[in-house]
Amino acid sequence: MFLTSFPAGPWQANCYVFAPDGTRTVVVDPGVGAAEAVFRIVEENGLTVEGVLLSHGHIDHVATAAEVADRYGVPAWIHEADRELLTDSGLPGVSADLLAGLGVVLREPADLRVWSGGERLAIAATTFEVVHAPGHRPGCVILRNALGAAPGEAHGVRELVFSGDVVFAGRSEEHTSELQSLSSI
């Protein structure tokens, strides 16, 4: 098993690169400034990207989703309620020019797939349970992954959960205010 994460962009949102079998990989939440680090991690570790999974549509989690998915020719998944945030930040007063100044060009990946919650996604030699968890955003999901016997036995961990901002240090209104502060830049 291979799992690494790093904080990306001005909001330090976590991006994950997860290869349950040590090779076949999913990238979770490639936000602002995450693409180059993802490319480096994939190359240095000989990984094969099979998909991009998005916990919700805020730019700090999706800004480079299209760049990563399209580079590897793989699909990206997002909840149907947050799809519009792939092309429009949803932040009043934040223009495409302002986002471009931060290196963000919002667009849908060439192969975009949507989920509504309750799905089981088989990808990268594993299966994720997609749990709809609206609150922070209408399209928030939790991605549950039951680890196989070997990783679970070796580390005492039986399940991984990618929660995006469903589990958040602080109130979601504070996070939204931080994102809206872009309009004052």
C-alpha positions as a Python dict, from the first residue, in 0.01 Angstrom:
ca = {
    (1, 'M'): (0, 0, 0),
    (2, 'F'): (114, 352, -78),
    (3, 'L'): (-48, 657, 83),
    (4, 'T'): (84, 1008, 106),
    (5, 'S'): (-69, 1348, 154),
    (6, 'F'): (43, 1707, 145),
    (7, 'P'): (-116, 2045, 217),
    (8, 'A'): (-168, 2245, -102),
    (9, 'G'): (-226, 2609, -180),
    (10, 'P'): (-301, 2910, 38),
    (11, 'W'): (-565, 2721, 243),
    (12, 'Q'): (-339, 2417, 294),
    (13, 'A'): (-611, 2173, 184),
    (14, 'N'): (-500, 1811, 202),
    (15, 'C'): (-439, 1629, -125),
    (16, 'Y'): (-391, 1252, -115),
    (17, 'V'): (-222, 1004, -346),
    (18, 'F'): (-342, 653, -259),
    (19, 'A'): (-234, 327, -420),
    (20, 'P'): (-386, 36, -228),
    (21, 'D'): (-179, -220, -422),
    (22, 'G'): (130, 2, -428),
    (23, 'T'): (89, 89, -798),
    (24, 'R'): (-265, 166, -913),
    (25, 'T'): (-353, 506, -775),
    (26, 'V'): (-629, 753, -706),
    (27, 'V'): (-570, 1120, -636),
    (28, 'V'): (-809, 1275, -384),
    (29, 'D'): (-878, 1651, -378),
    (30, 'P'): (-606, 1806, -597),
    (31, 'G'): (-670, 2170, -509),
    (32, 'V'): (-486, 2496, -567),
    (33, 'G'): (-122, 2430, -652),
    (34, 'A'): (-143, 2052, -609),
    (35, 'A'): (-78, 1932, -965),
    (36, 'E'): (301, 1959, -975),
    (37, 'A'): (340, 1776, -644),
    (38, 'V'): (104, 1502, -764),
    (39, 'F'): (302, 1465, -1090),
    (40, 'R'): (629, 1441, -894),
    (41, 'I'): (492, 1183, -646),
    (42, 'V'): (347, 969, -925),
    (43, 'E'): (670, 976, -1124),
    (44, 'E'): (907, 919, -831),
    (45, 'N'): (707, 620, -708),
    (46, 'G'): (624, 458, -1043),
    (47, 'L'): (249, 491, -985),
    (48, 'T'): (-33, 459, -1239),
    (49, 'V'): (-316, 706, -1184),
    (50, 'E'): (-662, 559, -1247),
    (51, 'G'): (-886, 842, -1125),
    (52, 'V'): (-937, 1167, -939),
    (53, 'L'): (-1187, 1172, -652),
    (54, 'L'): (-1331, 1499, -522),
    (55, 'S'): (-1480, 1530, -174),
    (56, 'H'): (-1662, 1853, -266),
    (57, 'G'): (-1640, 2144, -507),
    (58, 'H'): (-1453, 2424, -326),
    (59, 'I'): (-1153, 2546, -525),
    (60, 'D'): (-908, 2444, -255),
    (61, 'H'): (-1011, 2083, -330),
    (62, 'V'): (-1076, 2091, -708),
    (63, 'A'): (-861, 2363, -866),
    (64, 'T'): (-625, 2121, -1043),
    (65, 'A'): (-862, 1825, -1083),
    (66, 'A'): (-894, 1875, -1459),
    (67, 'E'): (-519, 1922, -1501),
    (68, 'V'): (-441, 1599, -1313),
    (69, 'A'): (-722, 1389, -1466),
    (70, 'D'): (-652, 1507, -1820),
    (71, 'R'): (-275, 1455, -1794),
    (72, 'Y'): (-332, 1089, -1711),
    (73, 'G'): (-641, 1044, -1931),
    (74, 'V'): (-855, 930, -1638),
    (75, 'P'): (-1200, 1022, -1507),
    (76, 'A'): (-1271, 1256, -1219),
    (77, 'W'): (-1573, 1214, -993),
    (78, 'I'): (-1767, 1479, -802),
    (79, 'H'): (-2110, 1490, -641),
    (80, 'E'): (-2376, 1621, -878),
    (81, 'A'): (-2466, 1905, -635),
    (82, 'D'): (-2115, 2054, -664),
    (83, 'R'): (-2048, 2002, -1035),
    (84, 'E'): (-2097, 2372, -1120),
    (85, 'L'): (-1805, 2464, -892),
    (86, 'L'): (-1567, 2303, -1139),
    (87, 'T'): (-1628, 2596, -1376),
    (88, 'D'): (-1747, 2872, -1141),
    (89, 'S'): (-1597, 2920, -795),
    (90, 'G'): (-1936, 3016, -656),
    (91, 'L'): (-1768, 3303, -475),
    (92, 'P'): (-1938, 3639, -533),
    (93, 'G'): (-1702, 3898, -680),
    (94, 'V'): (-1431, 3646, -764),
    (95, 'S'): (-1359, 3669, -1134),
    (96, 'A'): (-1179, 3424, -1360),
    (97, 'D'): (-900, 3684, -1389),
    (98, 'L'): (-857, 3694, -1013),
    (99, 'L'): (-844, 3315, -995),
    (100, 'A'): (-596, 3305, -1284),
    (101, 'G'): (-373, 3536, -1079),
    (102, 'L'): (-359, 3254, -824),
    (103, 'G'): (-284, 3004, -1099),
    (104, 'V'): (-639, 2868, -1097),
    (105, 'V'): (-825, 2804, -1422),
    (106, 'L'): (-1150, 2627, -1342),
    (107, 'R'): (-1274, 2376, -1597),
    (108, 'E'): (-1431, 2035, -1609),
    (109, 'P'): (-1205, 1738, -1675),
    (110, 'A'): (-1246, 1578, -2018),
    (111, 'D'): (-1395, 1268, -1851),
    (112, 'L'): (-1618, 1390, -1568),
    (113, 'R'): (-1846, 1155, -1380),
    (114, 'V'): (-2092, 1247, -1109),
    (115, 'W'): (-2221, 1058, -813),
    (116, 'S'): (-2515, 1120, -583),
    (117, 'G'): (-2409, 916, -281),
    (118, 'G'): (-2457, 551, -202),
    (119, 'E'): (-2240, 430, -489),
    (120, 'R'): (-1960, 179, -460),
    (121, 'L'): (-1675, 280, -687),
    (122, 'A'): (-1433, 3, -788),
    (123, 'I'): (-1105, 167, -890),
    (124, 'A'): (-729, 125, -837),
    (125, 'A'): (-758, -233, -708),
    (126, 'T'): (-1001, -132, -432),
    (127, 'T'): (-1355, -14, -369),
    (128, 'F'): (-1476, 313, -221),
    (129, 'E'): (-1814, 360, -61),
    (130, 'V'): (-1944, 709, -146),
    (131, 'V'): (-2137, 854, 148),
    (132, 'H'): (-2327, 1177, 81),
    (133, 'A'): (-2258, 1416, 370),
    (134, 'P'): (-2408, 1758, 287),
    (135, 'G'): (-2346, 2046, 524),
    (136, 'H'): (-2020, 2221, 447),
    (137, 'R'): (-2133, 2203, 83),
    (138, 'P'): (-2442, 2038, -66),
    (139, 'G'): (-2211, 1804, -258),
    (140, 'C'): (-1982, 1690, 22),
    (141, 'V'): (-1904, 1320, 27),
    (142, 'I'): (-1705, 1093, 251),
    (143, 'L'): (-1504, 826, 70),
    (144, 'R'): (-1477, 508, 278),
    (145, 'N'): (-1225, 242, 188),
    (146, 'A'): (-1202, -91, 367),
    (147, 'L'): (-839, -196, 358),
    (148, 'G'): (-746, -547, 257),
    (149, 'A'): (-612, -794, 509),
    (150, 'A'): (-241, -727, 453),
    (151, 'P'): (-237, -348, 512),
    (152, 'G'): (-492, -378, 793),
    (153, 'E'): (-296, -648, 974),
    (154, 'A'): (35, -473, 925),
    (155, 'H'): (-75, -137, 1061),
    (156, 'G'): (-377, -217, 1277),
    (157, 'V'): (-594, -5, 1048),
    (158, 'R'): (-901, -158, 886),
    (159, 'E'): (-1050, 139, 704),
    (160, 'L'): (-946, 470, 552),
    (161, 'V'): (-1187, 761, 530),
    (162, 'F'): (-1127, 1060, 306),
    (163, 'S'): (-1356, 1325, 451),
    (164, 'G'): (-1263, 1649, 275),
    (165, 'D'): (-1407, 1931, 484),
    (166, 'V'): (-1681, 1722, 646),
    (167, 'V'): (-1431, 1692, 930),
    (168, 'F'): (-1293, 2041, 954),
    (169, 'A'): (-1076, 2228, 1203),
    (170, 'G'): (-1318, 2511, 1275),
    (171, 'R'): (-1661, 2599, 1151),
    (172, 'S'): (-1746, 2571, 783),
    (173, 'E'): (-1861, 2935, 780),
    (174, 'E'): (-1504, 3036, 868),
    (175, 'H'): (-1369, 2837, 575),
    (176, 'T'): (-1622, 2991, 338),
    (177, 'S'): (-1520, 3336, 463),
    (178, 'E'): (-1155, 3253, 392),
    (179, 'L'): (-1242, 3153, 38),
    (180, 'Q'): (-1455, 3466, -9),
    (181, 'S'): (-1161, 3680, 105),
    (182, 'L'): (-1018, 3618, -242),
    (183, 'S'): (-1250, 3892, -365),
    (184, 'S'): (-1053, 4147, -164),
    (185, 'I'): (-720, 4057, -324),
}
